[in-house]
Amino acid sequence: MAVVYLHRRMDTNEVFYVGKGTLTGKKGHHRNHHRAYCKRGRSSFWYNITNKTSYEVIIFDYFEKESDCLDCEITLIKQYGYIKDGSGTLCNLSSGGESGQSYRDWE
């Protein structure tokens, strides 16, 4: 099962990151949302934000089909927009969908 999650800044209540993860564990047992809560392997932009303020992890939705999860991630990234180009609040570096185009490739 796949999950889309959001990271929201506690100082401004703005969503600054949209991500996708995979649940581990069986139904009825503790489910692990590891990637949503993991602080390792993030971009310098993500660290710059989280060094300034605390943040909340929001589990946006669960998906049985990986393709539906990836579509949701792409849609949310488009909806929230990017800090770097002034279109929104996200520090994401790609357009999502795992094989999403890198933001750096857009310039």
Tab-separated table of N, CA, C and O in Angstrom:
chain	number	residue	atom	x	y	z
A	1	MET	N	0.848	-1.178	0.000
A	1	MET	CA	0.000	0.000	0.000
A	1	MET	C	0.892	1.240	0.000
A	1	MET	O	1.898	1.298	0.694
A	2	ALA	N	0.533	2.231	-0.762
A	2	ALA	CA	1.305	3.465	-0.894
A	2	ALA	C	0.582	4.609	-0.187
A	2	ALA	O	-0.630	4.551	0.033
A	3	VAL	N	1.336	5.632	0.141
A	3	VAL	CA	0.794	6.768	0.877
A	3	VAL	C	1.383	8.061	0.325
A	3	VAL	O	2.546	8.113	-0.066
A	4	VAL	N	0.555	9.094	0.268
A	4	VAL	CA	1.020	10.440	-0.045
A	4	VAL	C	0.980	11.220	1.262
A	4	VAL	O	-0.001	11.168	2.005
A	5	TYR	N	2.076	11.932	1.543
A	5	TYR	CA	2.155	12.704	2.782
A	5	TYR	C	2.580	14.133	2.488
A	5	TYR	O	3.143	14.440	1.428
A	6	LEU	N	2.291	15.005	3.437
A	6	LEU	CA	2.640	16.416	3.354
A	6	LEU	C	3.462	16.788	4.576
A	6	LEU	O	3.248	16.244	5.660
A	7	HIS	N	4.369	17.738	4.406
A	7	HIS	CA	5.057	18.346	5.537
A	7	HIS	C	4.583	19.790	5.598
A	7	HIS	O	4.655	20.512	4.598
A	8	ARG	N	4.090	20.185	6.781
A	8	ARG	CA	3.553	21.540	6.957
A	8	ARG	C	4.352	22.273	8.030
A	8	ARG	O	4.553	21.764	9.125
A	9	ARG	N	4.789	23.473	7.682
A	9	ARG	CA	5.526	24.338	8.609
A	9	ARG	C	4.624	24.749	9.761
A	9	ARG	O	3.475	25.126	9.540
A	10	MET	N	5.145	24.730	10.970
A	10	MET	CA	4.356	25.143	12.118
A	10	MET	C	4.356	26.659	12.306
A	10	MET	O	3.449	27.198	12.927
A	11	ASP	N	5.330	27.370	11.731
A	11	ASP	CA	5.368	28.826	11.890
A	11	ASP	C	4.390	29.539	10.964
A	11	ASP	O	3.838	30.585	11.324
A	12	THR	N	4.153	28.988	9.780
A	12	THR	CA	3.266	29.654	8.808
A	12	THR	C	2.059	28.804	8.419
A	12	THR	O	1.181	29.288	7.707
A	13	ASN	N	2.051	27.547	8.855
A	13	ASN	CA	1.007	26.578	8.484
A	13	ASN	C	0.965	26.280	6.992
A	13	ASN	O	-0.034	25.784	6.484
A	14	GLU	N	2.042	26.569	6.270
A	14	GLU	CA	2.108	26.281	4.841
A	14	GLU	C	2.695	24.902	4.595
A	14	GLU	O	3.659	24.503	5.260
A	15	VAL	N	2.146	24.198	3.627
A	15	VAL	CA	2.725	22.939	3.186
A	15	VAL	C	3.989	23.272	2.407
A	15	VAL	O	3.971	24.105	1.507
A	16	PHE	N	5.109	22.629	2.791
A	16	PHE	CA	6.370	22.917	2.101
A	16	PHE	C	6.947	21.697	1.387
A	16	PHE	O	7.937	21.809	0.674
A	17	TYR	N	6.317	20.536	1.565
A	17	TYR	CA	6.810	19.348	0.879
A	17	TYR	C	5.677	18.352	0.671
A	17	TYR	O	4.843	18.160	1.563
A	18	VAL	N	5.644	17.736	-0.505
A	18	VAL	CA	4.709	16.649	-0.828
A	18	VAL	C	5.558	15.434	-1.167
A	18	VAL	O	6.503	15.541	-1.961
A	19	GLY	N	5.230	14.293	-0.562
A	19	GLY	CA	6.014	13.098	-0.815
A	19	GLY	C	5.165	11.850	-0.906
A	19	GLY	O	3.967	11.861	-0.622
A	20	LYS	N	5.811	10.772	-1.290
A	20	LYS	CA	5.174	9.469	-1.460
A	20	LYS	C	5.993	8.442	-0.716
A	20	LYS	O	7.215	8.496	-0.713
A	21	GLY	N	5.303	7.527	-0.063
A	21	GLY	CA	5.980	6.453	0.645
A	21	GLY	C	5.198	5.165	0.506
A	21	GLY	O	4.140	5.119	-0.121
A	22	THR	N	5.737	4.117	1.100
A	22	THR	CA	5.093	2.819	1.079
A	22	THR	C	4.884	2.361	2.513
A	22	THR	O	5.798	2.455	3.337
A	23	LEU	N	3.684	1.886	2.808
A	23	LEU	CA	3.394	1.380	4.143
A	23	LEU	C	3.998	0.001	4.321
A	23	LEU	O	3.973	-0.816	3.407
A	24	THR	N	4.494	-0.244	5.511
A	24	THR	CA	4.930	-1.582	5.865
A	24	THR	C	4.105	-2.029	7.063
A	24	THR	O	3.550	-1.206	7.784
A	25	GLY	N	4.001	-3.293	7.264
A	25	GLY	CA	3.195	-3.833	8.351
A	25	GLY	C	1.859	-4.320	7.833
A	25	GLY	O	1.382	-3.897	6.786
A	26	LYS	N	1.257	-5.217	8.587
A	26	LYS	CA	-0.015	-5.800	8.179
A	26	LYS	C	-1.180	-5.029	8.772
A	26	LYS	O	-1.039	-4.356	9.796
A	27	LYS	N	-2.348	-5.143	8.145
A	27	LYS	CA	-3.548	-4.530	8.689
A	27	LYS	C	-3.764	-5.042	10.100
A	27	LYS	O	-3.544	-6.211	10.386
A	28	GLY	N	-4.206	-4.148	10.964
A	28	GLY	CA	-4.441	-4.531	12.343
A	28	GLY	C	-3.212	-4.412	13.219
A	28	GLY	O	-3.305	-4.463	14.429
A	29	HIS	N	-2.051	-4.239	12.610
A	29	HIS	CA	-0.811	-4.052	13.345
A	29	HIS	C	-0.338	-2.615	13.128
A	29	HIS	O	-0.859	-1.890	12.294
A	30	HIS	N	0.678	-2.237	13.867
A	30	HIS	CA	1.247	-0.901	13.678
A	30	HIS	C	1.755	-0.772	12.248
A	30	HIS	O	2.537	-1.572	11.778
A	31	ARG	N	1.287	0.232	11.570
A	31	ARG	CA	1.749	0.501	10.211
A	31	ARG	C	2.871	1.510	10.252
A	31	ARG	O	2.806	2.492	10.980
A	32	ASN	N	3.898	1.288	9.480
A	32	ASN	CA	5.065	2.142	9.471
A	32	ASN	C	5.003	3.110	8.289
A	32	ASN	O	4.960	2.682	7.141
A	33	HIS	N	5.011	4.395	8.587
A	33	HIS	CA	5.039	5.461	7.581
A	33	HIS	C	6.460	6.025	7.519
A	33	HIS	O	6.670	7.228	7.564
A	34	HIS	N	7.438	5.154	7.411
A	34	HIS	CA	8.834	5.519	7.589
A	34	HIS	C	9.247	6.760	6.797
A	34	HIS	O	9.777	7.707	7.369
A	35	ARG	N	9.044	6.790	5.513
A	35	ARG	CA	9.556	7.901	4.693
A	35	ARG	C	8.927	9.229	5.089
A	35	ARG	O	9.588	10.263	5.073
A	36	ALA	N	7.672	9.223	5.463
A	36	ALA	CA	7.003	10.463	5.851
A	36	ALA	C	7.679	11.124	7.043
A	36	ALA	O	7.724	12.350	7.147
A	37	TYR	N	8.224	10.310	7.956
A	37	TYR	CA	8.836	10.829	9.177
A	37	TYR	C	10.361	10.864	9.137
A	37	TYR	O	10.985	11.417	10.036
A	38	CYS	N	10.949	10.318	8.102
A	38	CYS	CA	12.399	10.241	7.985
A	38	CYS	C	12.989	11.618	7.661
A	38	CYS	O	12.488	12.328	6.793
A	39	LYS	N	14.076	11.966	8.361
A	39	LYS	CA	14.731	13.252	8.129
A	39	LYS	C	15.987	13.114	7.272
A	39	LYS	O	16.580	14.104	6.877
A	40	ARG	N	16.380	11.892	6.980
A	40	ARG	CA	17.584	11.664	6.184
A	40	ARG	C	17.252	11.664	4.695
A	40	ARG	O	16.143	11.336	4.291
A	41	GLY	N	18.228	12.033	3.896
A	41	GLY	CA	18.072	11.967	2.451
A	41	GLY	C	17.178	13.043	1.866
A	41	GLY	O	16.606	12.867	0.792
A	42	ARG	N	17.064	14.164	2.543
A	42	ARG	CA	16.248	15.281	2.054
A	42	ARG	C	17.152	16.314	1.379
A	42	ARG	O	18.373	16.301	1.540
A	43	SER	N	16.548	17.236	0.662
A	43	SER	CA	17.318	18.270	-0.034
A	43	SER	C	17.796	19.348	0.938
A	43	SER	O	17.261	19.498	2.050
A	44	SER	N	18.773	20.132	0.501
A	44	SER	CA	19.242	21.252	1.329
A	44	SER	C	18.121	22.259	1.545
A	44	SER	O	18.055	22.904	2.600
A	45	PHE	N	17.218	22.405	0.585
A	45	PHE	CA	16.074	23.308	0.740
A	45	PHE	C	15.172	22.841	1.877
A	45	PHE	O	14.694	23.633	2.683
A	46	TRP	N	14.936	21.533	1.954
A	46	TRP	CA	14.112	20.949	3.020
A	46	TRP	C	14.776	21.198	4.377
A	46	TRP	O	14.117	21.617	5.329
A	47	TYR	N	16.083	20.954	4.458
A	47	TYR	CA	16.818	21.174	5.716
A	47	TYR	C	16.814	22.644	6.119
A	47	TYR	O	16.725	22.970	7.302
A	48	ASN	N	16.918	23.556	5.159
A	48	ASN	CA	16.869	24.988	5.477
A	48	ASN	C	15.558	25.348	6.167
A	48	ASN	O	15.544	26.140	7.111
A	49	ILE	N	14.470	24.784	5.698
A	49	ILE	CA	13.158	25.057	6.310
A	49	ILE	C	13.062	24.422	7.686
A	49	ILE	O	12.670	25.076	8.665
A	50	THR	N	13.426	23.153	7.793
A	50	THR	CA	13.244	22.449	9.067
A	50	THR	C	14.246	22.896	10.132
A	50	THR	O	14.017	22.653	11.324
A	51	ASN	N	15.322	23.570	9.724
A	51	ASN	CA	16.234	24.157	10.705
A	51	ASN	C	15.666	25.444	11.294
A	51	ASN	O	16.089	25.877	12.363
A	52	LYS	N	14.703	26.053	10.607
A	52	LYS	CA	14.088	27.303	11.057
A	52	LYS	C	12.833	27.080	11.893
A	52	LYS	O	12.482	27.918	12.713
A	53	THR	N	12.131	25.990	11.631
A	53	THR	CA	10.838	25.786	12.279
A	53	THR	C	10.542	24.299	12.430
A	53	THR	O	11.086	23.484	11.682
A	54	SER	N	9.695	23.977	13.362
A	54	SER	CA	9.221	22.596	13.463
A	54	SER	C	8.186	22.373	12.358
A	54	SER	O	7.712	23.326	11.726
A	55	TYR	N	7.851	21.122	12.143
A	55	TYR	CA	6.900	20.813	11.089
A	55	TYR	C	6.020	19.645	11.511
A	55	TYR	O	6.351	18.886	12.413
A	56	GLU	N	4.901	19.545	10.821
A	56	GLU	CA	3.928	18.487	11.070
A	56	GLU	C	3.878	17.573	9.860
A	56	GLU	O	3.929	18.039	8.724
A	57	VAL	N	3.773	16.274	10.102
A	57	VAL	CA	3.584	15.303	9.036
A	57	VAL	C	2.086	15.032	8.925
A	57	VAL	O	1.432	14.722	9.914
A	58	ILE	N	1.554	15.178	7.726
A	58	ILE	CA	0.137	14.915	7.463
A	58	ILE	C	0.055	13.772	6.466
A	58	ILE	O	0.614	13.869	5.363
A	59	ILE	N	-0.594	12.708	6.845
A	59	ILE	CA	-0.834	11.608	5.903
A	59	ILE	C	-2.054	12.016	5.089
A	59	ILE	O	-3.164	12.080	5.602
A	60	PHE	N	-1.812	12.323	3.820
A	60	PHE	CA	-2.871	12.866	2.961
A	60	PHE	C	-3.844	11.784	2.513
A	60	PHE	O	-5.060	11.956	2.599
A	61	ASP	N	-3.320	10.648	2.016
A	61	ASP	CA	-4.212	9.590	1.534
A	61	ASP	C	-3.423	8.295	1.345
A	61	ASP	O	-2.204	8.305	1.220
A	62	TYR	N	-4.169	7.202	1.318
A	62	TYR	CA	-3.621	5.859	1.098
A	62	TYR	C	-4.119	5.331	-0.240
A	62	TYR	O	-5.249	5.631	-0.642
A	63	PHE	N	-3.288	4.527	-0.890
A	63	PHE	CA	-3.627	4.003	-2.200
A	63	PHE	C	-3.240	2.538	-2.310
A	63	PHE	O	-2.140	2.164	-1.920
A	64	GLU	N	-4.136	1.757	-2.868
A	64	GLU	CA	-3.822	0.358	-3.168
A	64	GLU	C	-2.933	0.269	-4.406
A	64	GLU	O	-2.033	-0.553	-4.473
A	65	LYS	N	-3.220	1.124	-5.389
A	65	LYS	CA	-2.464	1.107	-6.642
A	65	LYS	C	-1.384	2.181	-6.627
A	65	LYS	O	-1.653	3.356	-6.367
A	66	GLU	N	-0.165	1.754	-6.914
A	66	GLU	CA	0.971	2.668	-6.963
A	66	GLU	C	0.735	3.809	-7.957
A	66	GLU	O	1.069	4.962	-7.683
A	67	SER	N	0.157	3.500	-9.099
A	67	SER	CA	-0.067	4.527	-10.124
A	67	SER	C	-1.010	5.623	-9.618
A	67	SER	O	-0.809	6.796	-9.930
A	68	ASP	N	-2.016	5.269	-8.837
A	68	ASP	CA	-2.927	6.275	-8.275
A	68	ASP	C	-2.204	7.168	-7.274
A	68	ASP	O	-2.431	8.376	-7.222
A	69	CYS	N	-1.314	6.575	-6.502
A	69	CYS	CA	-0.521	7.329	-5.533
A	69	CYS	C	0.383	8.332	-6.248
A	69	CYS	O	0.456	9.507	-5.869
A	70	LEU	N	1.053	7.890	-7.280
A	70	LEU	CA	1.961	8.761	-8.030
A	70	LEU	C	1.198	9.889	-8.712
A	70	LEU	O	1.661	11.035	-8.730
A	71	ASP	N	0.022	9.593	-9.244
A	71	ASP	CA	-0.821	10.629	-9.863
A	71	ASP	C	-1.226	11.685	-8.837
A	71	ASP	O	-1.224	12.883	-9.124
A	72	CYS	N	-1.574	11.240	-7.627
A	72	CYS	CA	-1.949	12.168	-6.558
A	72	CYS	C	-0.774	13.062	-6.179
A	72	CYS	O	-0.936	14.278	-6.019
A	73	GLU	N	0.412	12.478	-6.054
A	73	GLU	CA	1.604	13.252	-5.717
A	73	GLU	C	1.857	14.338	-6.772
A	73	GLU	O	2.088	15.508	-6.437
A	74	ILE	N	1.784	13.971	-8.030
A	74	ILE	CA	1.995	14.932	-9.123
A	74	ILE	C	0.970	16.057	-9.062
A	74	ILE	O	1.306	17.234	-9.186
A	75	THR	N	-0.289	15.702	-8.852
A	75	THR	CA	-1.373	16.689	-8.789
A	75	THR	C	-1.168	17.667	-7.638
A	75	THR	O	-1.325	18.884	-7.806
A	76	LEU	N	-0.798	17.155	-6.458
A	76	LEU	CA	-0.589	18.030	-5.305
A	76	LEU	C	0.605	18.949	-5.498
A	76	LEU	O	0.566	20.124	-5.117
A	77	ILE	N	1.671	18.442	-6.100
A	77	ILE	CA	2.833	19.292	-6.358
A	77	ILE	C	2.460	20.423	-7.312
A	77	ILE	O	2.829	21.581	-7.096
A	78	LYS	N	1.695	20.121	-8.326
A	78	LYS	CA	1.224	21.179	-9.243
A	78	LYS	C	0.346	22.176	-8.504
A	78	LYS	O	0.437	23.387	-8.723
A	79	GLN	N	-0.514	21.681	-7.630
A	79	GLN	CA	-1.454	22.535	-6.885
A	79	GLN	C	-0.725	23.495	-5.951
A	79	GLN	O	-1.047	24.687	-5.914
A	80	TYR	N	0.245	22.995	-5.193
A	80	TYR	CA	0.942	23.833	-4.220
A	80	TYR	C	2.009	24.726	-4.843
A	80	TYR	O	2.309	25.789	-4.313
A	81	GLY	N	2.603	24.331	-5.946
A	81	GLY	CA	3.621	25.141	-6.607
A	81	GLY	C	4.936	25.176	-5.850
A	81	GLY	O	5.072	24.589	-4.778
A	82	TYR	N	5.924	25.870	-6.431
A	82	TYR	CA	7.290	25.870	-5.927
A	82	TYR	C	7.700	27.224	-5.353
A	82	TYR	O	7.365	28.274	-5.907
A	83	ILE	N	8.481	27.163	-4.272
A	83	ILE	CA	9.049	28.381	-3.684
A	83	ILE	C	9.992	29.042	-4.685
A	83	ILE	O	9.941	30.257	-4.901
A	84	LYS	N	10.837	28.232	-5.312
A	84	LYS	CA	11.934	28.749	-6.142
A	84	LYS	C	11.462	29.656	-7.281
A	84	LYS	O	12.094	30.657	-7.586
A	85	ASP	N	10.333	29.320	-7.897
A	85	ASP	CA	9.862	30.152	-9.008
A	85	ASP	C	8.729	31.090	-8.602
A	85	ASP	O	8.146	31.770	-9.445
A	86	GLY	N	8.417	31.113	-7.314
A	86	GLY	CA	7.382	32.023	-6.826
A	86	GLY	C	5.966	31.549	-7.078
A	86	GLY	O	5.019	32.287	-6.847
A	87	SER	N	5.804	30.312	-7.548
A	87	SER	CA	4.453	29.821	-7.869
A	87	SER	C	3.758	29.172	-6.678
A	87	SER	O	2.595	28.811	-6.776
A	88	GLY	N	4.491	29.010	-5.560
A	88	GLY	CA	3.868	28.353	-4.423
A	88	GLY	C	4.787	28.200	-3.232
A	88	GLY	O	5.709	28.997	-3.044
A	89	THR	N	4.558	27.134	-2.446
A	89	THR	CA	5.206	26.986	-1.147
A	89	THR	C	6.130	25.777	-1.020
A	89	THR	O	6.721	25.573	0.030
A	90	LEU	N	6.266	24.960	-2.058
A	90	LEU	CA	7.008	23.700	-1.939
A	90	LEU	C	8.500	23.847	-2.210
A	90	LEU	O	8.920	24.601	-3.086
A	91	CYS	N	9.270	23.022	-1.471
A	91	CYS	CA	10.714	22.935	-1.723
A	91	CYS	C	11.041	21.661	-2.498
A	91	CYS	O	12.216	21.340	-2.667
A	92	ASN	N	10.037	20.949	-2.995
A	92	ASN	CA	10.270	19.749	-3.802
A	92	ASN	C	11.187	20.095	-4.974
A	92	ASN	O	11.088	21.185	-5.547
A	93	LEU	N	12.031	19.129	-5.345
A	93	LEU	CA	12.952	19.337	-6.454
A	93	LEU	C	12.477	18.695	-7.746
A	93	LEU	O	13.081	18.893	-8.796
A	94	SER	N	11.401	17.908	-7.674
A	94	SER	CA	10.892	17.276	-8.892
A	94	SER	C	9.389	17.481	-8.981
A	94	SER	O	8.739	17.943	-8.038
A	95	SER	N	8.849	17.086	-10.098
A	95	SER	CA	7.411	17.208	-10.330
A	95	SER	C	6.638	16.018	-9.786
A	95	SER	O	5.429	15.942	-9.924
A	96	GLY	N	7.349	15.073	-9.158
A	96	GLY	CA	6.695	13.921	-8.533
A	96	GLY	C	6.584	12.741	-9.466
A	96	GLY	O	7.079	12.749	-10.589
A	97	GLY	N	5.932	11.697	-8.960
A	97	GLY	CA	5.727	10.506	-9.761
A	97	GLY	C	6.970	9.644	-9.876
A	97	GLY	O	7.109	8.909	-10.844
A	98	GLU	N	7.876	9.712	-8.960
A	98	GLU	CA	9.135	8.971	-8.903
A	98	GLU	C	10.046	9.253	-10.080
A	98	GLU	O	11.207	9.532	-9.889
A	99	SER	N	9.527	9.187	-11.263
A	99	SER	CA	10.371	9.499	-12.417
A	99	SER	C	10.102	10.925	-12.887
A	99	SER	O	10.368	11.273	-14.016
A	100	GLY	N	9.582	11.731	-11.963
A	100	GLY	CA	9.230	13.100	-12.297
A	100	GLY	C	10.441	13.901	-12.742
A	100	GLY	O	11.558	13.649	-12.332
A	101	GLN	N	10.190	14.875	-13.579
A	101	GLN	CA	11.255	15.729	-14.069
A	101	GLN	C	11.792	16.557	-12.915
A	101	GLN	O	11.050	17.109	-12.127
A	102	SER	N	13.092	16.667	-12.820
A	102	SER	CA	13.723	17.460	-11.781
A	102	SER	C	13.431	18.927	-12.011
A	102	SER	O	13.454	19.420	-13.141
A	103	TYR	N	13.175	19.642	-10.915
A	103	TYR	CA	12.939	21.075	-11.013
A	103	TYR	C	14.118	21.771	-11.658
A	103	TYR	O	13.955	22.694	-12.431
A	104	ARG	N	15.310	21.296	-11.359
A	104	ARG	CA	16.508	21.915	-11.922
A	104	ARG	C	16.535	21.804	-13.452
A	104	ARG	O	17.146	22.608	-14.116
A	105	ASP	N	15.854	20.791	-13.999
A	105	ASP	CA	15.803	20.609	-15.444
A	105	ASP	C	14.870	21.621	-16.118
A	105	ASP	O	14.909	21.788	-17.330
A	106	TRP	N	14.044	22.290	-15.335
A	106	TRP	CA	13.060	23.216	-15.907
A	106	TRP	C	13.678	24.555	-16.263
A	106	TRP	O	13.130	25.298	-17.033
A	107	GLU	N	14.790	24.869	-15.656
A	107	GLU	CA	15.382	26.208	-15.819
A	107	GLU	C	15.969	26.405	-17.191
A	107	GLU	O	16.340	25.528	-17.882
